[in-house]
Coordinates of C-alpha atoms in Angstrom, one line a residue:
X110 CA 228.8 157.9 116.0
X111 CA 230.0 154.4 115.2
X112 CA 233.2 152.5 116.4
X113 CA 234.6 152.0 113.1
X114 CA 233.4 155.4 111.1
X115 CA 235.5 154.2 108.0
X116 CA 233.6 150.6 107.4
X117 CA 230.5 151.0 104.9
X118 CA 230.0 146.9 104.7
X119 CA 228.5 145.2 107.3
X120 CA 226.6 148.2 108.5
X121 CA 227.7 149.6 112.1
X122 CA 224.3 148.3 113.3
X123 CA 225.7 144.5 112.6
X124 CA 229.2 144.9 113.7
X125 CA 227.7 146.2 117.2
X126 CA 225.6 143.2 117.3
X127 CA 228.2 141.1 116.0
X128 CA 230.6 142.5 119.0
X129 CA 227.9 142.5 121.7
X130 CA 227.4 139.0 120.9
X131 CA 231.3 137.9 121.3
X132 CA 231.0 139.5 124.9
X133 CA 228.2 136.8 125.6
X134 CA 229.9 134.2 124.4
X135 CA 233.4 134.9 126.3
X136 CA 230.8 135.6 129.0
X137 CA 231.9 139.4 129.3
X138 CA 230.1 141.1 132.2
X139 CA 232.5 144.4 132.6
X140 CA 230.8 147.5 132.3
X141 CA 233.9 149.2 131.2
X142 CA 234.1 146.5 128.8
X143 CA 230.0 146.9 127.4
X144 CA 229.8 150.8 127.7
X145 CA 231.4 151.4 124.4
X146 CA 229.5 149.6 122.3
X147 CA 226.4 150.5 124.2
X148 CA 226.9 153.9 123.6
X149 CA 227.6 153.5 120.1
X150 CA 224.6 151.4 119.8
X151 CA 222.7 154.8 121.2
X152 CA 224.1 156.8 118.9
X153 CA 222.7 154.9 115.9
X154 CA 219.8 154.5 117.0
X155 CA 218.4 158.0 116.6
X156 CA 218.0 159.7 113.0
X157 CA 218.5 163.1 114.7
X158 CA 221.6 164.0 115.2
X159 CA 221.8 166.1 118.1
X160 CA 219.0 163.6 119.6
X161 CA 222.0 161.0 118.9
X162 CA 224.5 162.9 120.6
X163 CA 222.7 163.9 123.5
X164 CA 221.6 160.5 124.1
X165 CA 225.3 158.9 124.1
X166 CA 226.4 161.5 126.2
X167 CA 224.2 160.9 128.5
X168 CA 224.8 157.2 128.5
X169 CA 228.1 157.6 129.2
X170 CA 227.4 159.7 132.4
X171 CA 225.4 156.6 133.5
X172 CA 227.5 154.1 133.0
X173 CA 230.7 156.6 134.9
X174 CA 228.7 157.2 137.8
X175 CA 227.6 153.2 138.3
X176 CA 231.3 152.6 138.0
X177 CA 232.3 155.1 140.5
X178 CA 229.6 153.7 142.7
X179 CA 231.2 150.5 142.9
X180 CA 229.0 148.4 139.7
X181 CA 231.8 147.4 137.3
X182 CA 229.3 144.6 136.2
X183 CA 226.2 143.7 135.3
X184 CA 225.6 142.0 138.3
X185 CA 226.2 145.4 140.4
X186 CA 223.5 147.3 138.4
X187 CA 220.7 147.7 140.3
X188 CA 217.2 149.7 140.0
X189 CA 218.3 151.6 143.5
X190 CA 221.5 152.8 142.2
X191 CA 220.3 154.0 138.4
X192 CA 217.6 155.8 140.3
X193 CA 219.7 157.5 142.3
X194 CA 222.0 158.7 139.1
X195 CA 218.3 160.1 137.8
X196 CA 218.3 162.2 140.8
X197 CA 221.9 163.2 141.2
X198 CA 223.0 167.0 141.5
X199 CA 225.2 168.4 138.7
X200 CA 226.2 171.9 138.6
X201 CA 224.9 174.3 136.7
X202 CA 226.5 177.6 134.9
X203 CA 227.2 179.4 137.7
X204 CA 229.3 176.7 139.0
X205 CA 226.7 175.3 141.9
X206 CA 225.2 172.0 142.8
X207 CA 221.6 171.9 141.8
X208 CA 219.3 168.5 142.3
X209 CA 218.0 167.2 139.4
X210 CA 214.3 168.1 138.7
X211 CA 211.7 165.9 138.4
X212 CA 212.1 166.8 134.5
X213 CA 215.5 166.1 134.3
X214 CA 215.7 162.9 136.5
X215 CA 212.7 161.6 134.0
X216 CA 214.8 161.8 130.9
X217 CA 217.8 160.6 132.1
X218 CA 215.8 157.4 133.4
X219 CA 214.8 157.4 129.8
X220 CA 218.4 157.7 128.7
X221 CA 219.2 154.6 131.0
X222 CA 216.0 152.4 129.7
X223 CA 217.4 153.0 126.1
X224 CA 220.7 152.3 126.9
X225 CA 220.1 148.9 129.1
X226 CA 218.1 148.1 125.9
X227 CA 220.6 148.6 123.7
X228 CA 222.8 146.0 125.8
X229 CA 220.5 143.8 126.1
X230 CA 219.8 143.7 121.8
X231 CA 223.5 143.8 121.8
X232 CA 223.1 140.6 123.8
X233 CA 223.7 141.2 127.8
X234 CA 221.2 139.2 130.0
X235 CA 219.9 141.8 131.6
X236 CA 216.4 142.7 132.5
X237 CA 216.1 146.3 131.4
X238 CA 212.6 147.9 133.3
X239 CA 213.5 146.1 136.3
X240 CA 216.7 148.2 136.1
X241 CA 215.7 151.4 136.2
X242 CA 213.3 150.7 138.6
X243 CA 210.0 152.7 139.1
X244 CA 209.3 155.0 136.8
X245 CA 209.5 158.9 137.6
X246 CA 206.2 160.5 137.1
X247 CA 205.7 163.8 134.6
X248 CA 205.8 166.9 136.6
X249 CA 202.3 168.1 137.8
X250 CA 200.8 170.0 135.5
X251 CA 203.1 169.0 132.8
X252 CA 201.7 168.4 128.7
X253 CA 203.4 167.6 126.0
X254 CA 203.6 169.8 123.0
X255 CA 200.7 170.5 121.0
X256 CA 199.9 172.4 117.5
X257 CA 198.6 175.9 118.1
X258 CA 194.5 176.9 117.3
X259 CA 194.3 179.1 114.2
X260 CA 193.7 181.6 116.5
X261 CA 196.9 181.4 118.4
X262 CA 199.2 180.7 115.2
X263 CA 197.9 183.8 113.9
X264 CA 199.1 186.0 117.0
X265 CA 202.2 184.1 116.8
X266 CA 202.7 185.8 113.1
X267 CA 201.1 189.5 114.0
X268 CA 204.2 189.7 116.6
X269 CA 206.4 188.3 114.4
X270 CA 205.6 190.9 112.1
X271 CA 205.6 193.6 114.4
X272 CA 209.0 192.4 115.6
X273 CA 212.2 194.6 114.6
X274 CA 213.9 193.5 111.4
X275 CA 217.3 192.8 112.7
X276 CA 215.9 190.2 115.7
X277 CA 215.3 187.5 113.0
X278 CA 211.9 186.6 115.0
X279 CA 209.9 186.3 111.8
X280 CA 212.5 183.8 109.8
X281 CA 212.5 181.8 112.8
X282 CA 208.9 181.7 112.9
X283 CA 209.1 181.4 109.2
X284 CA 211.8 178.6 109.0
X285 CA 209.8 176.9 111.9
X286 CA 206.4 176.6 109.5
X287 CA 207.9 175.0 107.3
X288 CA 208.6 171.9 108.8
X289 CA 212.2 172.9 110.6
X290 CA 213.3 171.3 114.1
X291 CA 215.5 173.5 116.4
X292 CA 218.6 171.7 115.2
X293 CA 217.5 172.1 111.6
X294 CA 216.6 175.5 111.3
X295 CA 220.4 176.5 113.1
X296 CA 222.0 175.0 110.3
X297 CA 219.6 176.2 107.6
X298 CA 221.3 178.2 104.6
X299 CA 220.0 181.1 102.7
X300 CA 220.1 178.7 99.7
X301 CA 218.2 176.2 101.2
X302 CA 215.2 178.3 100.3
X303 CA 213.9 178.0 96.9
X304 CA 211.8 181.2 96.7
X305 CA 210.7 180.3 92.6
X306 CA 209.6 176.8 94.0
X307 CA 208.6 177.6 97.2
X308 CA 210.5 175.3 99.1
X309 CA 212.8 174.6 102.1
X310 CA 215.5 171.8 102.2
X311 CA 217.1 170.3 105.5
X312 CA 219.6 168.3 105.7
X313 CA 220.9 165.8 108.0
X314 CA 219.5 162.3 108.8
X315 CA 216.1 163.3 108.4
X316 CA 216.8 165.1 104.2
X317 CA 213.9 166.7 102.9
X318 CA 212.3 169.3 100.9
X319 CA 209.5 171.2 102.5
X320 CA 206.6 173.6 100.9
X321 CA 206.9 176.9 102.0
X322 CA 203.6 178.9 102.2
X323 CA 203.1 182.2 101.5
X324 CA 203.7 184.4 104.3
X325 CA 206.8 182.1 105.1
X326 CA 208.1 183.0 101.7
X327 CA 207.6 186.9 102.2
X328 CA 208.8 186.8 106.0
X329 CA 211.9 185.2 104.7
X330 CA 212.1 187.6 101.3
X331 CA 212.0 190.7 103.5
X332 CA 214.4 189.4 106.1
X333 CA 217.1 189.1 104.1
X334 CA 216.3 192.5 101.8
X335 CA 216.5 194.2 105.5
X336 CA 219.6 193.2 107.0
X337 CA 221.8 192.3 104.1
X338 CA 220.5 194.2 101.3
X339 CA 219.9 190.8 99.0
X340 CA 224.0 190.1 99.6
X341 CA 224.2 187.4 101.8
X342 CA 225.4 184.1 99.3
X343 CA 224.1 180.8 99.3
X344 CA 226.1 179.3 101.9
X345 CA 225.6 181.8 104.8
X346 CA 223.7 180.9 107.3
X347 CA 219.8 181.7 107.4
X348 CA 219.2 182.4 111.4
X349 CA 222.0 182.2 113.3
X350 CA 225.6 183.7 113.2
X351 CA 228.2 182.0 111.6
X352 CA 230.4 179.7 113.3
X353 CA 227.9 179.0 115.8
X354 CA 228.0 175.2 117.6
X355 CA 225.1 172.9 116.4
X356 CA 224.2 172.7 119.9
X357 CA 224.3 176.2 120.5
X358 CA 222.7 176.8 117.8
X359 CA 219.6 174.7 118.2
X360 CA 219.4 176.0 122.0
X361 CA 219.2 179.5 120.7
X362 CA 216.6 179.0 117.9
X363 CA 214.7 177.1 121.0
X364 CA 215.1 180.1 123.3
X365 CA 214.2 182.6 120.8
X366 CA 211.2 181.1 119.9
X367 CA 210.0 180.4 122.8
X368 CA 210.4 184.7 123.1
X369 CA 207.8 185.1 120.2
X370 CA 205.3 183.0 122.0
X371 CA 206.0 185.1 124.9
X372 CA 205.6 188.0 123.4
X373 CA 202.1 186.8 121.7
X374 CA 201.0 186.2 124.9
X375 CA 201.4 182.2 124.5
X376 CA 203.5 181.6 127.0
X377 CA 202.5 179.1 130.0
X378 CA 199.5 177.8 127.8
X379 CA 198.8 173.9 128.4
X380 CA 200.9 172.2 125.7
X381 CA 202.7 175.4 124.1
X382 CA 206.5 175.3 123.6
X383 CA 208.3 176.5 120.6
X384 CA 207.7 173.0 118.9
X385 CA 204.3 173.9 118.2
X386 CA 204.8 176.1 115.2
X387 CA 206.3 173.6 113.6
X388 CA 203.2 171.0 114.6
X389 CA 200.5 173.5 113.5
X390 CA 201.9 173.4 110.0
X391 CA 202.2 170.1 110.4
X392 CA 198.5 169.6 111.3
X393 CA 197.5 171.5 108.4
X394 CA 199.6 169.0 105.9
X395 CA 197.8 166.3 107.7
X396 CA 194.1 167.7 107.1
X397 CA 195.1 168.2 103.3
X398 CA 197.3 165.2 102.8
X399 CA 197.3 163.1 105.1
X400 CA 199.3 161.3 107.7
X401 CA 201.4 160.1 106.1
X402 CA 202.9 163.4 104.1
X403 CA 202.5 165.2 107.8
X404 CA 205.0 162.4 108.7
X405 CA 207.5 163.4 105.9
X406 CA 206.9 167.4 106.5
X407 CA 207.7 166.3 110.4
X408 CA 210.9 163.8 109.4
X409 CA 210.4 161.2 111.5
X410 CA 210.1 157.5 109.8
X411 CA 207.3 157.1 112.0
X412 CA 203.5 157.1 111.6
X413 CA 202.7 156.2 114.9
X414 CA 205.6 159.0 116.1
X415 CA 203.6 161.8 113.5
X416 CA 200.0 160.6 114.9
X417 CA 200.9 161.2 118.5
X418 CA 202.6 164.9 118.0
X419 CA 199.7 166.0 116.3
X420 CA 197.3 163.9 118.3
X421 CA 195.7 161.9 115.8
X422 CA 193.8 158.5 116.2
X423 CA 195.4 158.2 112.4
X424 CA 194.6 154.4 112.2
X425 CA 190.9 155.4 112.8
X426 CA 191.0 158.1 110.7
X427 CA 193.0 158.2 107.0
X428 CA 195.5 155.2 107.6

């Protein structure tokens, strides 16, 4: 998202700073004045897209509620009152008022340390960790996503194996090897897999072409012989319906993976979430090529970034 989508030259990047940096000098304090560019700032700041999105949405919450709150300056921000926006209730799907869990309250005081950032690059004098005040611990208990043992992997493709045709559990485990995030995978096309060169392609920020191994390539190949009889075209999508919503879409790949694990009896294991298929082949492109191709298969520009997912002291290693 940028505030002038239609200017290639200077990048959106400069003219933010360039704006930010004419609030300073008219000495600018408004929030109502700082929280678009802000927000724009956010949402070029992140190669994924849906990380992009969420993040300036969120940002924009922030900056409401401290408006509504009675801060419609910099000078009325405080660490108490961003804290309490971490903990505020929101309702849920049925309508009700839930507290934020110690989960939730934790990202959104993320979402509010990237965003006072942001403003302060974009020039504000503002201090942003004395902002958001003292940090919200992980939940007890809680560990971040980890590749799966050989062992595990391989239950996770017996069920998918086992699984009935029509569910699409084994192209979404498939699709998932090969490299895809959530958001990637729901907007993956049937001729994004080159079965002759054994490759996937993704699109978005993050553009690449990924191997695809062997039992990916036959998952896939027998998928789409089984529910479409070899007719869907090119442009159809690979594993979710058409027409769905990007978001949507990415929740459900999310959700349904997260089923497969279930089912393989995975499920409530220290550090397993449906991002670990995707880090498991990723580990295995790391052993044979190194960090920096495991980087590439992953799609994030950084090395540091791939090291920690696959938790690996890459400096002391191959870097």
């Amino acid at each position: 998202m940028s505030l002038f989508p239609d200017v290639l030259w200077p990048p959106p990047r400069v003219v933010l700073v360039v704006a930010g940096w004419c609030l300073v000098v008219t000495g600018e304090t408004a929030l109502v004045v700082w929280t678009p560019l802000v927000v724009a700032a956010l949402a070029e700041r992140f190669p994924n897209p849906r990380t992009a999105e969420k993040a300036a949405a969120e940002a924009a919450r922030l900056f409401r509620y401290l408006e509504v709150r009675g801060a419609r300056s910099w000078d009325g921000v405080t660490a108490a009152l961003v804290l309490e926006w971490c903990w505020a209730a929101r309702r849920d799907r049925s309508g009700r008022h839930r507290r934020a869990a110690q989960s939730t309250a934790r990202n959104r005081q993320w979402t509010a340390l990237a965003a006072f950032g942001e403003a302060a690059r974009l020039g504000a004098r503002i201090d942003p960790g004395a902002l958001v005040g003292e940090r919200i611990a992980r939940p007890v208990g809680y560990e971040s996503a980890r590749p799966l043992t050989d062992a595990e992997d391989d239950l996770v493709c017996r069920r998918a194996e086992s699984a009935l045709s029509w569910s699409g559990s084994g192209v979404l485990v498939a699709a998932a090897r090969s490299g895809g995030t959530a958001a990637e995978i729901a907007l993956l096309r049937v001729g994004d897999v080159d079965f002759a060169a054994a490759t996937v392609a993704f699109g978005g920020a993050a553009a690449r072409v990924n191997p695809l191994d062997g039992w990916s390539a036959e998952t896939m190949r027998r998928f789409l012989v089984n529910n479409a009889g070899g007719e869907l075209s090119d442009s159809d999508l690979l594993c979710v319906g058409e027409g769905s919503d990007p978001v949507r879409g990415a929740h459900s790949v999310t959700v349904r993976l997260g089923r497969v694990l279930g089912d393989a009896g995975l499920k409530g294991r220290p550090g397993v979430t449906a991002r670990s298929i995707r880090l498991t082949a990723a580990r295995r492109v790391l052993e044979s090529d190194g960090i920096e191709a495991a980087a590439r298969f992953l799609g994030v520009p950084s090395l540091d970034t791939a090291a920690a997912a696959l938790r690996h002291r890459w400096r002391c290693g191959d870097g």
